[in-house]
Amino acid sequence: MATTTMLKSAPPAPPQRPRVALFGATLGSIAAAMSILSMLAMYLARRADVINTGETWLPKGAALELRPSNMLFATLLMSAITLAWARWALRRDDRQNAYVALGITTLLGFAWLVQSSYLFSVGNIPVATAEGQGVLFWSVVGAHFVMVLVGLIFLGLTTLRTLGGENRGNPEGVATAAVVWYTAIGVYAAIWFAIYITK
Amino acid sequence: MTVTEHQAAATDTGTDAPAAPPPNPAGGLAGVIGTTDHKTVGRLYLGFSAVFLLAALVLSAVVDAEGLDASGFEILADNTFFQVFTLSRVALVFLGLLPAIIGLALYVVPLQVGANSVAFPRAAAASFWGWLLGSGLLVAAYLTNGGPAGGNADAVRLSLASMLLVLFSLALALVCVVTTVATVRANGMTLLQVPVFAWAMFVAGSVWLLNIAVLVGNVVVVTVDTMNEAVLYGVPTVVWPQLEWFFGQPATLSLVVPTLGITADVVATMTGRRIGRYPVLLGTLGAVAALGFGGWAQTVFNPEVATEAAFVVLSVAALLPALGFAGGLADTLRRGRPRLAAATGLALVGLLGGLATAAAGAVYALPFLNLAGTTWHTGVAKLAVGTAVVGIAAGQFYWGGKIWGRTVVDAAGKLLVPVLLVGTALYGGADLLAGALGQVPVGADGLFAATADGAELLAGLSAAGAAVLALGVVLIVLAVLPAAVGGGRPADADPYDGHTLEWATSSPPAWDNFPTPIATVGSPEPLTDLREAATAGGQ
């Protein structure tokens, strides 16, 4: 049957907004979060097993200080606020505020990477430990570090595109980067509590 | 009444979908390598996955055949048996079934939802090349004594790294497929009006994405440990138990969902009837897929999980939506006279296989039967594998003309119906029966111990089932190959008076899928709406 012919006489309704990139980034972020949280679940399960035997969880000499890890979390929370500021500014086509907000967000993200590297270097947790603490710790924080790095690159590219004139009055590009960034912050909140707070 | 809007001619398709990539100017091999056309990528996935699927089924037959004589290793050396066993499982799912289903989805789903292209076409192409590279490296790693319990440390690391590449690539392809269904549908088409296969890929793809994400977590931890001193998670005998949950209940349940989706599309088209209570049918399929999330049921971390209440309740609950889905299709079949095409027979076998998988999974979970830890578990997985193969075959015969542009010989498909039915029944049924007798599966140490009378015979039957399924894959390839290389007569655009949008374009479709604008869609059967409107207008 000549359905193709019939279609010619039936043109479309007004376009919808598909939000393709936003949806795709959300799916990818959920998958990344699921992966890291599954490793965190392994970490907590192993930790409970070891503690139940009467042993201490963290290996001798490990130094997971609370102050730097709190500062790391605070840095990410500040970046969440500045990213929301950027989106607010873009919705109003306020380019000056958007540039400043995106710049500060990127700077805070870079600062987080530097702070994390410092914390890792002084944490004194070897990968190979008798009870598997090192393997699980480095798997979790390493995977999250990569997630933040990817989010930061995405954010940097979005900032450059915004500087180039894209996203004016349409913050969807920034919203897409924000989904990745906010997910990374959410995952860090879980890591911060499960690893640095409870130890 | 008509559900389409007749307006002045327009020049776009009416969706704000990402612009379809322009036709690739390069021809030949360069054109294939550089393509971002979802149809070419889908064909590539289908072609290469068929090779891996065939090899995996042959390996599975060899592994099962080892069980014919439990006193020792007769076919494989004792130090290679476990490697072949794990490779057969990994290759079945990640090198064969998932890529084949994804290939079918990459080709068909954008057409079904009326899109000019898949979402993220470059990512879809990258996913194929990443998957192919990862698959090649994985096989190479196994050949050099890698794999979960391999003796070559470098090859073991290579196998883990290549496994990660395969998983990332498949996840990327799934993001493309799921996003396509969610965001680039034709105007007016709501999520509950997409064709059933597109819906099946939406729900199953989402669940696979989550399952793969959890498996990536497992592989990362194993890799980190293996690259250091392998103190806990990278110990050779412990690696496979951390990965095998993907091949068991409930994760395998999600494998049958695309087959059920294909079945529904085939039944509706071949009977010429609309599916009644369409949203309910989609809901039942969504429930089956959701219950196929298996990341939480890892026996390596919780050996008693199969006897826990959550596992029992969720496994038994999966049978209810599966029955509801089958009831919906039975009602459609009752109202129409189905065409006796190969796709119809294969679809019905697929429906039977899906029901059997859900039922066997529910029985496995019943605590008073004490089936936990027996081969009933692997039997459920093998039923799911057989059902997925049937679904791929049904898809090839239903959409074959659309995919390859040439008519696929239907008689070959009719021959496949009994072959795949027998193959699936033997492959899964033998393990179910052995499990009911108390037989335990191959352990992480690679030993097959016949602990039940008749287990050796049943292992042989399972091997025969795998061999028959492998024969089925060969028959699929032989049936499709002439069409794939341009033989046979050109396929009609709409040979079955189809309901859904993929039948509204030529076979194969043009590079942008729909050169003419698509009308606003107002129901799950837009082409039937158009025909009925045309008939009403002519009276």
XYZ file of C-alpha atoms in Angstrom:
738
model
C 0.000 0.000 0.000
C 1.282 3.422 -0.893
C 1.662 4.811 2.581
C 4.575 6.930 1.439
C 2.247 8.786 -0.882
C -0.203 9.405 1.921
C 2.544 10.818 4.079
C 3.252 13.483 1.477
C -0.110 15.048 2.163
C 0.355 14.988 5.886
C 3.113 17.356 6.891
C 4.176 17.963 10.428
C 2.926 19.853 13.418
C 5.177 22.488 15.006
C 8.479 21.077 16.260
C 8.934 19.880 19.820
C 11.986 20.439 21.978
C 13.689 17.094 22.186
C 16.532 17.833 24.657
C 18.597 15.071 23.137
C 21.930 16.021 24.690
C 20.368 16.618 28.099
C 18.691 13.214 28.125
C 21.800 11.424 26.868
C 23.986 13.131 29.467
C 21.499 12.185 32.171
C 21.601 8.538 31.139
C 25.383 8.543 31.035
C 25.578 10.252 34.424
C 23.194 7.760 36.002
C 25.252 4.875 34.616
C 28.494 6.406 35.917
C 26.936 7.031 39.320
C 25.604 3.478 39.429
C 29.043 2.107 38.642
C 30.803 4.115 41.364
C 28.066 3.486 43.923
C 28.257 -0.255 43.248
C 31.975 -0.094 44.057
C 31.150 1.916 47.154
C 28.693 -0.818 48.157
C 31.503 -3.366 47.813
C 33.675 -1.099 49.968
C 31.035 -0.866 52.703
C 30.306 -4.604 52.598
C 33.992 -5.447 52.947
C 34.411 -2.831 55.676
C 31.546 -4.374 57.652
C 33.074 -7.857 57.270
C 36.458 -6.704 58.539
C 35.034 -4.714 61.443
C 32.883 -7.701 62.437
C 36.050 -9.730 62.921
C 37.249 -7.178 65.480
C 39.887 -5.627 63.219
C 40.180 -1.965 62.325
C 39.235 -1.100 58.765
C 41.767 1.454 57.600
C 45.315 0.088 57.338
C 47.902 1.193 59.861
C 49.389 4.573 58.997
C 46.479 5.692 56.823
C 45.693 9.379 57.207
C 42.275 10.271 55.853
C 41.985 13.656 57.508
C 38.498 15.084 57.859
C 39.459 18.717 57.272
C 40.692 18.379 53.658
C 37.856 16.051 52.735
C 35.348 18.544 54.168
C 37.018 21.279 52.165
C 36.744 19.118 49.056
C 33.028 18.702 49.609
C 32.610 22.407 50.303
C 34.428 23.212 47.074
C 32.025 21.065 45.086
C 29.011 22.568 46.838
C 30.272 26.058 45.998
C 30.689 25.016 42.393
C 27.086 23.767 42.376
C 25.946 27.236 43.447
C 28.043 29.013 40.831
C 26.781 26.648 38.134
C 23.205 27.411 39.122
C 24.164 31.100 38.907
C 25.457 30.542 35.355
C 22.221 28.869 34.299
C 20.185 31.657 35.894
C 22.231 34.265 34.018
C 21.971 32.468 30.678
C 18.211 32.209 30.960
C 18.187 35.997 31.195
C 20.770 36.370 28.448
C 23.053 38.054 30.986
C 26.350 37.157 29.347
C 28.598 38.962 31.784
C 27.273 37.100 34.809
C 27.256 33.816 32.850
C 30.934 34.172 31.915
C 31.956 34.969 35.494
C 29.867 32.136 36.955
C 31.109 29.540 34.482
C 34.691 30.698 34.982
C 34.433 30.381 38.762
C 32.790 26.958 38.450
C 35.605 25.711 36.242
C 38.170 27.154 38.632
C 36.528 25.448 41.616
C 36.475 22.165 39.712
C 40.159 22.484 38.948
C 40.814 23.347 42.584
C 38.975 20.179 43.619
C 41.264 18.088 41.420
C 44.352 19.701 42.930
C 43.065 19.288 46.499
C 42.141 15.664 45.849
C 45.581 14.937 44.451
C 47.097 16.390 47.613
C 44.799 14.345 49.863
C 45.648 11.180 47.954
C 49.360 11.875 48.215
C 49.298 12.291 51.999
C 46.617 9.651 52.659
C 49.233 6.891 52.816
C 46.928 4.105 51.644
C 48.757 1.528 49.533
C 46.782 -0.274 46.838
C 47.788 -3.725 48.008
C 46.580 -4.251 51.574
C 45.756 -7.501 53.317
C 42.021 -6.934 53.584
C 41.480 -5.266 50.235
C 40.969 -1.775 51.673
C 43.422 -0.185 49.256
C 41.914 -1.812 46.175
C 38.412 -0.691 47.084
C 39.456 2.790 48.222
C 41.436 3.537 45.079
C 38.768 2.027 42.820
C 36.065 4.253 44.294
C 37.972 7.518 44.575
C 39.807 6.915 41.297
C 36.594 6.329 39.368
C 35.051 9.440 40.930
C 38.173 11.466 40.150
C 37.779 10.455 36.495
C 34.093 11.381 36.600
C 34.905 14.862 37.936
C 37.658 15.227 35.336
C 35.222 14.342 32.531
C 32.645 16.717 34.012
C 35.246 19.477 34.193
C 36.283 18.980 30.570
C 32.605 19.065 29.580
C 32.120 22.199 31.654
C 35.202 23.836 30.139
C 33.988 23.121 26.618
C 30.550 24.462 27.497
C 32.153 27.614 28.875
C 34.149 28.096 25.686
C 31.027 27.573 23.557
C 29.131 30.063 25.697
C 31.940 32.563 25.242
C 31.621 31.925 21.518
C 27.993 33.007 21.610
C 26.159 29.700 21.951
C 23.621 29.031 24.729
C 22.353 32.653 24.669
C 18.870 32.639 26.133
C 18.953 28.864 25.917
C 20.849 27.325 28.802
C 20.349 23.744 27.603
C 24.023 23.263 26.784
C 24.959 24.393 30.277
C 22.138 22.311 31.752
C 23.617 19.251 30.055
C 27.022 19.894 31.605
C 25.299 20.675 34.892
C 23.630 17.247 34.989
C 27.035 15.579 34.826
C 28.483 17.986 37.388
C 25.619 17.704 39.877
C 25.700 13.914 39.603
C 29.411 13.951 40.362
C 28.702 16.106 43.415
C 25.948 13.734 44.549
C 28.264 10.768 44.232
C 30.952 12.634 46.147
C 28.475 13.271 48.957
C 28.071 9.505 49.311
C 31.837 8.941 49.172
C 32.489 11.733 51.650
C 30.109 10.196 54.154
C 30.977 6.528 53.586
C 34.747 6.834 53.368
C 35.876 10.054 55.008
C 33.278 10.510 57.737
C 32.661 6.951 58.885
C 36.225 5.846 58.080
C -11.759 10.285 11.876
C -8.250 11.037 10.907
C -5.457 11.328 13.363
C -3.180 13.155 11.010
C -3.129 16.832 10.286
C -3.195 17.897 6.658
C -1.371 21.176 6.291
C 0.529 23.002 3.644
C 3.658 21.319 2.441
C 6.583 21.638 4.766
C 10.205 21.011 4.219
C 11.295 19.443 7.455
C 10.229 16.290 9.228
C 8.551 18.116 12.006
C 10.809 16.920 14.750
C 13.532 18.987 16.284
C 15.744 15.929 16.110
C 19.431 16.294 15.500
C 19.949 16.819 11.816
C 20.693 13.560 10.065
C 24.278 13.320 8.976
C 24.776 14.105 5.306
C 25.406 11.192 2.959
C 28.968 10.056 3.314
C 30.753 11.011 0.111
C 33.256 8.187 0.479
C 32.332 4.824 -0.954
C 33.524 1.294 -0.321
C 35.496 0.497 2.804
C 36.242 4.149 3.579
C 32.524 4.870 3.452
C 31.792 2.055 5.869
C 34.544 3.006 8.305
C 33.626 6.680 8.263
C 29.877 6.235 8.344
C 27.597 7.745 10.929
C 24.475 6.313 9.297
C 22.654 4.335 11.954
C 21.544 1.817 9.335
C 25.093 0.971 8.300
C 26.194 0.803 11.938
C 23.251 -1.490 12.692
C 24.176 -3.772 9.799
C 27.802 -3.879 10.967
C 26.709 -4.850 14.467
C 24.416 -7.564 13.067
C 27.105 -9.004 10.795
C 29.977 -9.186 13.258
C 27.853 -10.271 16.211
C 26.579 -13.240 14.168
C 30.166 -14.511 13.881
C 30.775 -14.153 17.617
C 27.390 -15.667 18.473
C 28.087 -18.723 16.351
C 31.526 -19.173 17.920
C 30.116 -18.733 21.428
C 27.410 -21.356 20.863
C 29.980 -23.816 19.497
C 32.178 -23.210 22.560
C 29.142 -23.675 24.798
C 28.398 -26.980 23.070
C 31.990 -28.112 23.655
C 31.843 -27.108 27.327
C 28.582 -29.004 27.849
C 29.909 -31.992 25.920
C 32.709 -32.249 28.493
C 29.986 -33.218 30.950
C 29.252 -36.404 28.985
C 31.993 -38.070 30.998
C 32.418 -36.543 34.418
C 35.436 -38.677 35.241
C 37.809 -36.360 33.405
C 38.410 -33.906 30.587
C 37.974 -35.624 27.236
C 37.851 -32.755 24.742
C 39.646 -29.852 26.391
C 42.743 -29.877 28.560
C 41.994 -29.477 32.254
C 43.775 -26.122 32.352
C 41.837 -24.711 29.397
C 38.352 -25.952 30.240
C 37.510 -23.123 32.595
C 38.862 -20.525 30.182
C 36.681 -21.885 27.388
C 33.730 -22.008 29.781
C 34.059 -18.349 30.770
C 34.786 -17.244 27.212
C 31.636 -19.002 25.980
C 29.528 -17.149 28.561
C 31.133 -13.740 27.988
C 31.029 -14.130 24.218
C 27.399 -15.281 24.227
C 26.145 -12.179 25.976
C 28.601 -9.360 25.243
C 29.980 -10.380 21.868
C 26.893 -12.081 20.458
C 23.440 -11.405 21.849
C 23.590 -7.832 23.166
C 25.397 -6.469 20.072
C 23.009 -8.306 17.748
C 19.968 -6.900 19.532
C 21.587 -3.456 19.682
C 22.357 -3.688 15.954
C 18.747 -4.514 15.202
C 17.632 -1.649 17.444
C 20.065 0.848 15.921
C 18.617 0.057 12.522
C 14.923 -0.264 13.307
C 14.165 1.937 16.328
C 14.846 5.331 14.655
C 12.600 4.228 11.788
C 9.887 3.085 14.172
C 9.778 6.391 16.013
C 9.923 8.442 12.814
C 13.374 9.941 13.366
C 15.766 11.005 10.625
C 18.653 9.496 12.494
C 19.594 7.858 15.754
C 20.413 10.220 18.622
C 24.196 10.823 18.716
C 25.012 9.109 15.388
C 28.771 9.580 15.820
C 28.615 7.994 19.261
C 26.701 5.055 17.790
C 29.420 4.563 15.172
C 32.134 4.921 17.827
C 30.374 2.335 19.958
C 30.580 -0.212 17.151
C 34.281 0.289 16.490
C 35.042 0.291 20.196
C 33.055 -2.899 20.655
C 34.764 -4.570 17.694
C 38.225 -3.577 18.921
C 37.415 -4.687 22.463
C 35.977 -7.984 21.259
C 39.041 -8.692 19.148
C 41.368 -7.884 22.046
C 39.283 -10.018 24.394
C 39.554 -13.047 22.133
C 43.267 -12.378 21.645
C 43.737 -12.175 25.416
C 42.012 -15.526 25.885
C 44.133 -17.085 23.136
C 47.252 -15.999 25.016
C 46.135 -17.589 28.290
C 44.224 -14.622 29.648
C 40.683 -14.568 31.005
C 39.487 -14.815 34.610
C 41.730 -17.711 35.646
C 44.417 -17.338 33.022
C 48.063 -18.085 33.647
C 49.563 -15.162 31.760
C 49.338 -12.046 33.946
C 49.652 -9.628 31.028
C 46.941 -11.463 29.088
C 44.670 -11.461 32.146
C 45.043 -7.687 32.393
C 44.413 -7.352 28.675
C 41.249 -9.437 28.961
C 39.962 -7.214 31.780
C 40.834 -4.014 29.925
C 39.200 -5.268 26.734
C 36.143 -6.342 28.715
C 35.882 -2.773 29.996
C 36.141 -1.454 26.437
C 33.382 -3.823 25.305
C 31.146 -2.782 28.214
C 31.735 0.953 27.681
C 31.005 0.585 23.973
C 27.777 -1.331 24.530
C 26.714 1.208 27.163
C 27.349 4.014 24.670
C 25.209 2.277 22.057
C 22.442 1.790 24.612
C 22.503 5.488 25.485
C 21.999 6.232 21.777
C 19.063 3.808 21.439
C 17.293 4.815 24.657
C 17.764 8.530 23.923
C 16.341 8.028 20.442
C 13.115 6.593 21.853
C 12.907 9.245 24.547
C 13.644 12.375 22.569
C 13.433 12.198 18.786
C 10.042 10.641 18.219
C 7.758 11.936 15.488
C 5.471 14.774 16.435
C 2.480 13.686 18.442
C 3.924 10.268 19.271
C 3.886 9.908 23.043
C 6.144 7.489 24.848
C 3.184 5.152 25.322
C 2.526 5.157 21.583
C 5.920 3.979 20.385
C 6.000 0.573 18.686
C 6.477 -2.297 21.115
C 10.017 -3.157 19.977
C 11.087 0.466 20.423
C 9.500 0.427 23.881
C 11.196 -2.896 24.660
C 14.563 -1.386 23.761
C 13.758 1.687 25.842
C 13.055 -0.323 28.990
C 15.486 -3.199 28.431
C 18.187 -0.790 27.259
C 17.800 1.253 30.440
C 18.052 -1.861 32.607
C 21.029 -3.189 30.626
C 22.714 0.177 31.089
C 22.356 -0.136 34.856
C 23.444 -3.789 34.845
C 26.466 -2.964 32.723
C 27.323 -0.074 35.042
C 27.385 -2.420 38.028
C 29.433 -4.950 36.079
C 31.906 -2.203 35.169
C 32.273 -1.608 38.907
C 33.070 -5.302 39.404
C 35.594 -5.330 36.575
C 37.297 -2.128 37.751
C 37.828 -3.526 41.250
C 39.122 -6.807 39.836
C 41.419 -4.936 37.452
C 42.873 -2.690 40.156
C 43.555 -5.721 42.342
C 44.997 -7.744 39.474
C 47.337 -4.923 38.510
C 48.782 -4.940 42.013
C 49.213 -8.002 44.179
C 45.810 -9.645 43.668
C 45.167 -9.859 47.397
C 41.404 -10.381 47.348
C 39.328 -9.569 44.282
C 41.902 -10.416 41.625
C 42.637 -13.920 42.893
C 42.086 -16.161 39.810
C 39.424 -18.404 41.383
C 37.467 -15.388 42.653
C 37.373 -13.320 39.463
C 34.692 -15.260 37.596
C 32.233 -15.428 40.539
C 32.285 -11.607 40.569
C 31.267 -11.449 36.923
C 28.896 -14.371 36.520
C 25.847 -12.674 38.069
C 25.242 -11.096 34.681
C 24.602 -14.585 33.310
C 22.098 -15.590 35.977
C 18.777 -14.816 37.520
C 17.442 -12.093 37.482
C 19.728 -10.283 34.999
C 19.031 -12.779 32.229
C 15.330 -11.966 32.397
C 16.014 -8.643 30.702
C 17.555 -10.523 27.757
C 14.132 -11.773 26.644
C 12.435 -8.360 26.672
C 13.471 -7.318 23.118
C 12.264 -10.695 21.852
C 8.885 -10.047 23.454
C 8.833 -6.606 21.835
C 9.555 -8.062 18.398
C 6.886 -10.689 19.019
C 4.263 -8.047 19.734
C 5.109 -6.029 16.613
C 5.047 -9.169 14.460
C 1.764 -10.446 15.918
C 0.031 -7.091 15.476
C 1.211 -6.732 11.891
C 0.647 -10.319 10.812
C -2.880 -10.390 12.234
C -3.676 -6.923 10.894
C -5.209 -6.054 14.253
C -4.446 -3.305 16.732
C -3.190 -4.454 20.118
C -5.866 -3.891 22.742
C -5.043 -2.020 25.962
C -1.764 -0.880 24.441
C -0.427 1.070 27.451
C -1.128 -1.914 29.704
C 0.845 -4.167 27.370
C 3.755 -1.730 27.441
C 3.470 -1.594 31.222
C 3.740 -5.358 31.553
C 6.820 -5.376 29.349
C 8.331 -2.548 31.371
C 7.725 -4.510 34.557
C 9.450 -7.599 33.146
C 12.442 -5.469 32.150
C 12.612 -3.687 35.517
C 12.608 -7.010 37.334
C 15.602 -7.990 35.199
C 17.892 -5.603 37.074
C 20.382 -8.005 38.610
C 23.193 -5.909 40.047
C 21.910 -6.431 43.576
C 21.819 -10.228 43.387
C 25.531 -11.065 43.405
C 26.033 -14.374 45.161
C 29.754 -13.705 45.591
C 28.938 -10.956 48.080
C 25.773 -12.522 49.432
C 25.785 -16.318 48.997
C 22.300 -16.609 50.482
C 20.678 -14.078 48.157
C 18.670 -16.717 46.261
C 16.850 -17.664 49.439
C 16.116 -14.128 50.619
C 12.571 -12.789 50.558
C 13.292 -9.969 48.108
C 14.752 -12.376 45.575
C 11.850 -14.806 45.958
C 9.152 -12.156 45.722
C 10.692 -10.308 42.759
C 11.434 -13.513 40.839
C 7.927 -14.852 41.281
C 6.475 -11.412 40.558
C 8.185 -11.368 37.149
C 5.902 -14.150 35.986
C 2.774 -12.030 36.427
C 3.584 -9.257 33.907
C 4.964 -11.890 31.530
C 1.623 -13.695 31.671
C -0.229 -10.413 31.249
C 1.860 -9.607 28.190
C 1.192 -13.042 26.705
C -2.521 -12.613 27.425
C -2.567 -9.330 25.518
C -0.940 -10.936 22.499
C -3.224 -13.968 22.715
C -6.183 -11.596 22.529
C -4.713 -9.968 19.413
C -4.127 -13.366 17.837
C -7.691 -14.397 18.650
C -9.127 -11.361 16.885
C -7.175 -11.812 13.660
C -6.012 -14.516 11.298
C -2.210 -14.354 11.326
C -0.262 -14.715 8.100
C 1.760 -17.908 8.068
C 5.097 -16.175 7.591
C 8.408 -17.229 9.115
C 8.386 -14.190 11.382
C 5.020 -15.252 12.814
C 6.256 -18.720 13.762
C 9.503 -17.375 15.197
C 7.631 -14.705 17.147
C 5.399 -17.320 18.732
C 8.444 -19.423 19.668
C 9.941 -16.256 21.142
C 6.816 -15.649 23.195
C 6.934 -19.235 24.429
C 10.616 -18.853 25.299
C 10.005 -15.601 27.160
C 7.216 -17.159 29.189
C 9.322 -20.248 29.896
C 12.230 -18.074 31.076
C 10.022 -16.079 33.438
C 8.309 -19.231 34.718
C 11.587 -21.099 35.236
C 12.995 -18.074 37.057
C 9.966 -17.992 39.324
C 10.245 -21.713 40.058
C 13.959 -21.322 40.829
C 13.157 -18.815 43.528
C 10.607 -20.998 45.326
C 12.426 -21.820 48.557
C 10.740 -25.167 49.243
C 12.075 -26.619 45.971
C 15.710 -26.108 47.028
C 16.921 -25.335 43.521
C 19.387 -22.643 44.608
C 22.917 -23.623 43.708
C 21.850 -26.173 41.086
C 22.004 -26.081 37.300
C 18.391 -24.882 37.263
C 20.033 -21.465 37.532
C 22.067 -21.952 34.345
C 19.015 -23.510 32.694
C 17.084 -20.267 33.150
C 19.984 -18.333 31.618
C 20.186 -20.749 28.685
C 16.453 -20.433 28.057
C 16.929 -16.660 27.948
C 19.840 -17.060 25.523
C 17.784 -19.310 23.236
C 14.845 -16.919 23.402
C 17.092 -13.994 22.487
C 18.424 -15.932 19.480
C 14.830 -16.604 18.414
C 14.068 -12.895 18.744
C 17.036 -11.952 16.560
C 15.865 -14.485 13.958
C 12.300 -13.155 14.072
C 13.617 -9.621 13.639
C 15.728 -10.638 10.660
C 12.782 -12.234 8.878
C 10.312 -9.497 9.818
C 12.516 -6.499 8.999
C 14.977 -8.329 6.710
C 13.711 -6.650 3.554
C 13.804 -3.263 5.260
C 17.340 -3.822 6.557
C 18.986 -5.331 3.509
C 16.783 -3.889 0.754
C 16.241 -7.331 -0.716
C 13.680 -9.970 0.162
C 14.875 -12.550 2.675
C 13.775 -16.079 1.713
C 10.826 -16.849 3.969
C 11.016 -20.629 3.538
C 14.376 -20.682 5.311
C 12.756 -18.916 8.221
C 9.995 -21.493 8.405
C 12.663 -24.185 8.656
C 14.183 -22.209 11.528
C 11.027 -22.376 13.625
C 11.397 -26.053 14.681
C 15.199 -25.792 14.754
C 15.265 -22.909 17.227
C 12.377 -24.345 19.236
C 14.175 -27.663 19.692
C 17.533 -25.963 20.259
C 16.203 -23.659 22.969
C 14.239 -26.446 24.660
C 17.259 -28.772 24.749
C 19.800 -26.101 25.676
C 17.833 -24.748 28.618
C 15.574 -27.688 29.414
C 18.408 -30.141 29.986
C 19.965 -27.906 32.635
C 16.572 -27.339 34.253
C 16.026 -31.072 34.496
C 19.542 -31.665 35.813
C 18.955 -28.933 38.385
C 15.729 -30.593 39.462
C 17.786 -33.747 40.012
C 20.194 -31.780 42.196
C 23.108 -31.362 39.777
C 25.467 -28.478 40.611
C 26.966 -26.293 37.849
C 30.610 -25.975 36.876
C 32.475 -24.328 39.725
C 35.080 -21.611 39.764
C 37.716 -24.354 39.940
C 36.526 -25.575 36.540
C 35.410 -28.972 37.754
C 32.289 -30.649 36.478
C 31.174 -33.121 39.101
C 28.229 -35.354 38.228
C 26.316 -35.310 41.478
C 23.030 -36.606 40.134
C 21.993 -39.686 38.196
C 21.494 -38.872 34.538
C 23.501 -35.626 34.764
C 25.957 -36.806 32.123
C 23.174 -37.556 29.637
C 21.539 -34.210 30.349
C 24.853 -32.412 29.826
C 25.013 -34.113 26.449
C 21.481 -32.951 25.639
C 22.404 -29.398 26.587
C 25.432 -29.672 24.295
C 23.128 -30.876 21.525
C 20.857 -27.887 22.190
C 23.770 -25.471 21.859
C 24.796 -27.196 18.628
C 21.255 -26.941 17.250
C 21.122 -23.249 18.167
C 24.484 -22.793 16.421
C 22.968 -24.517 13.380
C 20.075 -22.069 13.663
C 22.491 -19.129 13.565
C 24.115 -20.634 10.457
C 20.680 -20.933 8.841
C 19.868 -17.308 9.698
C 23.126 -16.191 8.099
C 22.543 -18.359 5.021
C 19.013 -16.984 4.648
C 20.069 -13.360 5.049
C 23.376 -13.490 3.175
C 21.910 -13.424 -0.359
C 19.862 -10.343 0.529
C 22.854 -8.743 2.252
C 25.027 -9.069 -0.851
C 22.320 -7.734 -3.151
C 20.755 -10.968 -4.366
C 17.065 -11.755 -4.643
C 14.334 -9.359 -5.647
C 14.030 -5.834 -4.249
C 11.977 -5.706 -1.078
C 8.676 -3.864 -0.962
C 8.406 -0.808 1.262
C 5.448 -2.257 3.132
C 4.948 -5.954 2.365
C 2.653 -6.666 5.323
C 0.455 -3.534 5.482
C 2.315 -2.662 8.658
C 1.009 -0.493 11.464
C 4.161 1.392 12.349
C 6.323 4.076 10.759
C 9.232 1.913 9.592
C 6.888 0.634 6.868
C 6.250 4.163 5.605
C 9.624 4.463 3.949
C 11.428 2.615 1.199
C 13.405 -0.598 1.682
C 16.151 0.198 2.463
C 15.340 3.715 3.602
C 17.065 6.770 2.169
C 19.980 8.232 4.141
C 17.641 10.532 6.064
C 15.050 7.748 6.553
C 11.968 9.767 5.660
C 12.391 12.016 2.610
C 8.737 13.036 2.913
C 7.434 14.714 6.052
C 5.808 12.559 8.682
C 2.299 13.397 9.752
C 1.468 14.032 13.367
C 1.114 10.660 15.020
C -1.944 10.115 17.158
C -1.895 6.416 17.976
C 0.474 3.440 18.167
C -0.615 2.446 14.635
C -0.163 5.609 12.524
C -0.170 3.815 9.159
C -3.385 1.996 9.998
C -4.870 5.368 10.941
C -3.882 6.707 7.526
C -5.382 3.738 5.706
C -8.613 3.987 7.651
C -8.759 7.731 6.991
C -8.175 7.123 3.282
C -10.884 4.454 3.223
C -13.330 6.690 5.073
C -12.505 9.564 2.716
C -13.144 7.407 -0.325
C -16.581 6.321 0.796
